[in-house]
Backbone as JSON Lines, residues from 0, in Angstrom:
{"i":0,"aa":"M","n":[18.61,17.52,-38.08],"ca":[17.35,18.11,-37.78],"c":[16.07,17.74,-38.57]}
{"i":1,"aa":"G","n":[16.42,17.82,-39.81],"ca":[15.01,17.4,-40.59],"c":[14.77,16.16,-40.29]}
{"i":2,"aa":"M","n":[15.57,15.33,-39.94],"ca":[14.8,13.82,-39.3],"c":[14.36,13.79,-38.08]}
{"i":3,"aa":"F","n":[14.61,14.76,-37.19],"ca":[13.94,14.75,-35.99],"c":[12.49,15.43,-36.33]}
{"i":4,"aa":"F","n":[12.39,16.22,-37.19],"ca":[11.1,16.68,-37.4],"c":[10.21,15.82,-38.2]}
{"i":5,"aa":"L","n":[10.95,15.03,-38.93],"ca":[9.99,14.05,-39.82],"c":[9.47,12.94,-38.65]}
{"i":6,"aa":"A","n":[10.18,12.49,-37.74],"ca":[9.78,11.52,-36.68],"c":[8.8,12.2,-35.87]}
{"i":7,"aa":"V","n":[8.76,13.36,-35.47],"ca":[7.88,14.08,-34.37],"c":[6.46,13.98,-35.49]}
{"i":8,"aa":"G","n":[6.59,14.18,-36.74],"ca":[5.44,14.55,-37.55],"c":[4.76,13.12,-37.83]}
{"i":9,"aa":"L","n":[5.6,12.16,-38.04],"ca":[5.07,10.87,-38.06],"c":[4.38,10.46,-36.83]}
{"i":10,"aa":"V","n":[4.99,10.71,-35.59],"ca":[4.17,10.42,-34.36],"c":[3.04,11.16,-34.36]}
{"i":11,"aa":"L","n":[2.78,12.43,-34.7],"ca":[1.2,13.11,-34.54],"c":[0.48,12.59,-35.58]}
{"i":12,"aa":"V","n":[1.15,12.26,-36.76],"ca":[0.04,11.56,-37.6],"c":[-0.61,10.38,-37.24]}
{"i":13,"aa":"V","n":[0.19,9.32,-36.7],"ca":[-0.47,7.99,-36.02],"c":[-1.12,8.53,-34.96]}
{"i":14,"aa":"E","n":[-0.86,9.36,-33.89],"ca":[-1.72,9.58,-32.96],"c":[-2.86,10.32,-33.34]}
{"i":15,"aa":"G","n":[-2.79,11.16,-34.36],"ca":[-4.13,11.71,-34.91],"c":[-5.01,10.85,-35.2]}
{"i":16,"aa":"L","n":[-4.55,9.96,-36.17],"ca":[-5.54,8.81,-36.65],"c":[-6.04,7.94,-35.81]}
{"i":17,"aa":"A","n":[-5.19,7.73,-34.64],"ca":[-6.01,7.02,-33.66],"c":[-7.16,7.6,-32.85]}
{"i":18,"aa":"Y","n":[-7.04,9.03,-32.65],"ca":[-8.14,9.52,-31.93],"c":[-9.26,10.12,-32.92]}
{"i":19,"aa":"A","n":[-8.64,10.28,-34.19],"ca":[-9.82,10.46,-35.35],"c":[-10.71,9.29,-35.94]}
{"i":20,"aa":"L","n":[-9.93,7.97,-35.81],"ca":[-10.72,6.76,-36.27],"c":[-11.46,6.13,-35.2]}
{"i":21,"aa":"A","n":[-10.89,6.21,-34.05],"ca":[-11.33,5.23,-32.7],"c":[-11.58,5.95,-31.38]}
{"i":22,"aa":"P","n":[-12.04,7.01,-31.38],"ca":[-12.09,7.93,-30.04],"c":[-12.48,7.07,-28.8]}
{"i":23,"aa":"S","n":[-13.7,6.38,-28.98],"ca":[-13.88,5.41,-27.94],"c":[-13.29,4.69,-27.33]}
{"i":24,"aa":"F","n":[-12.53,4.02,-28.53],"ca":[-11.43,3.01,-27.85],"c":[-10.3,3.72,-27.03]}
{"i":25,"aa":"I","n":[-9.97,4.71,-27.48],"ca":[-8.83,5.29,-26.88],"c":[-9.39,5.72,-25.53]}
{"i":26,"aa":"R","n":[-10.54,6.53,-25.31],"ca":[-11.15,6.84,-24.0],"c":[-10.97,5.4,-23.23]}
{"i":27,"aa":"R","n":[-11.47,4.29,-23.65],"ca":[-11.4,3.13,-22.94],"c":[-10.04,2.43,-22.39]}
{"i":28,"aa":"L","n":[-9.43,2.88,-23.38],"ca":[-7.77,2.26,-23.16],"c":[-7.22,3.31,-22.02]}
{"i":29,"aa":"A","n":[-7.52,4.68,-21.98],"ca":[-7.11,5.6,-21.21],"c":[-7.6,5.16,-19.66]}
{"i":30,"aa":"E","n":[-8.98,4.79,-19.61],"ca":[-9.67,4.42,-18.41],"c":[-8.72,3.03,-17.67]}
{"i":31,"aa":"E","n":[-8.23,2.23,-18.77],"ca":[-7.8,0.78,-18.01],"c":[-6.26,1.17,-17.86]}
{"i":32,"aa":"L","n":[-5.42,1.99,-18.35],"ca":[-4.16,2.09,-17.98],"c":[-3.92,2.13,-16.32]}
{"i":33,"aa":"P","n":[-4.83,3.05,-15.68],"ca":[-4.36,3.05,-14.13],"c":[-4.63,1.59,-13.49]}
{"i":34,"aa":"K","n":[-5.39,0.71,-14.02],"ca":[-5.35,-0.53,-13.57],"c":[-4.29,-1.43,-13.67]}
{"i":35,"aa":"L","n":[-3.46,-1.12,-14.67],"ca":[-2.25,-2.15,-14.78],"c":[-1.11,-1.62,-13.9]}
{"i":36,"aa":"G","n":[-0.4,-2.74,-13.6],"ca":[0.65,-2.68,-12.68],"c":[1.92,-1.85,-13.42]}
{"i":37,"aa":"D","n":[2.98,-1.57,-12.53],"ca":[4.06,-0.96,-13.17],"c":[4.88,-1.65,-13.86]}
{"i":38,"aa":"E","n":[5.07,-3.16,-13.68],"ca":[5.71,-3.94,-14.36],"c":[5.2,-4.23,-15.74]}
{"i":39,"aa":"Q","n":[3.82,-4.13,-15.85],"ca":[3.08,-4.37,-17.27],"c":[3.36,-3.3,-18.12]}
{"i":40,"aa":"L","n":[3.3,-1.9,-17.33],"ca":[3.46,-0.93,-18.28],"c":[4.94,-0.64,-18.76]}
{"i":41,"aa":"R","n":[5.89,-1.01,-17.73],"ca":[7.08,-0.98,-18.08],"c":[7.64,-1.85,-19.38]}
{"i":42,"aa":"L","n":[7.0,-3.26,-19.29],"ca":[7.23,-4.15,-20.43],"c":[6.43,-3.73,-21.76]}
{"i":43,"aa":"F","n":[5.25,-3.19,-21.46],"ca":[4.71,-2.48,-22.8],"c":[5.59,-1.49,-23.4]}
{"i":44,"aa":"G","n":[6.33,-0.63,-22.49],"ca":[7.06,0.48,-23.01],"c":[8.48,-0.13,-23.64]}
{"i":45,"aa":"V","n":[9.05,-1.17,-23.09],"ca":[10.28,-1.84,-23.61],"c":[9.95,-2.38,-24.88]}
{"i":46,"aa":"V","n":[8.91,-3.24,-25.03],"ca":[8.4,-3.66,-26.2],"c":[8.31,-2.74,-27.33]}
{"i":47,"aa":"A","n":[7.48,-1.66,-27.03],"ca":[7.26,-0.43,-28.03],"c":[8.91,0.27,-28.23]}
{"i":48,"aa":"L","n":[9.71,0.54,-27.37],"ca":[10.88,1.0,-27.69],"c":[11.76,0.14,-28.54]}
{"i":49,"aa":"A","n":[11.59,-1.23,-28.35],"ca":[12.19,-2.43,-29.26],"c":[11.93,-2.18,-30.54]}
{"i":50,"aa":"I","n":[10.42,-2.21,-30.71],"ca":[9.84,-2.39,-32.13],"c":[10.11,-0.95,-32.67]}
{"i":51,"aa":"G","n":[10.12,0.27,-32.01],"ca":[10.65,1.58,-32.56],"c":[11.91,1.78,-33.18]}
{"i":52,"aa":"V","n":[12.87,1.21,-32.27],"ca":[14.29,1.01,-32.87],"c":[14.48,0.23,-33.88]}
{"i":53,"aa":"G","n":[13.78,-1.03,-33.87],"ca":[13.92,-1.71,-35.04],"c":[13.32,-1.21,-36.42]}
{"i":54,"aa":"L","n":[12.37,-0.6,-36.29],"ca":[11.8,0.12,-37.38],"c":[12.63,1.2,-38.1]}
{"i":55,"aa":"V","n":[13.1,1.95,-36.92],"ca":[14.27,2.97,-37.49],"c":[15.32,2.38,-38.01]}
{"i":56,"aa":"Y","n":[16.03,1.37,-37.64],"ca":[17.18,0.58,-38.18],"c":[16.79,0.13,-39.51]}
{"i":57,"aa":"L","n":[15.47,-0.39,-39.82],"ca":[15.09,-0.94,-41.03],"c":[15.0,0.28,-42.0]}
{"i":58,"aa":"A","n":[14.06,1.32,-41.59],"ca":[14.26,2.36,-42.49],"c":[15.5,3.1,-42.84]}
{"i":59,"aa":"R","n":[16.45,3.04,-42.2],"ca":[17.7,3.52,-42.18],"c":[18.5,2.66,-43.23]}
{"i":60,"aa":"L","n":[18.42,1.21,-43.41],"ca":[19.15,0.6,-44.36],"c":[18.71,0.92,-45.61]}
{"i":61,"aa":"S","n":[17.4,1.21,-45.76],"ca":[16.92,1.42,-47.29],"c":[17.21,2.82,-47.59]}
């Protein structure tokens, strides 16, 4: 359960940094998302998922 809270906390840190450091970029990105097709969004999601799984795997090795 501790690892779950650590993961959620790290996600919130990264999200918070993005909003704190580049709010106008986040706003523009949110405006562009509806313009992307489902296939592009799905591809981005799969790539993000694969990178996340890889990072978790590497973190667990050390």
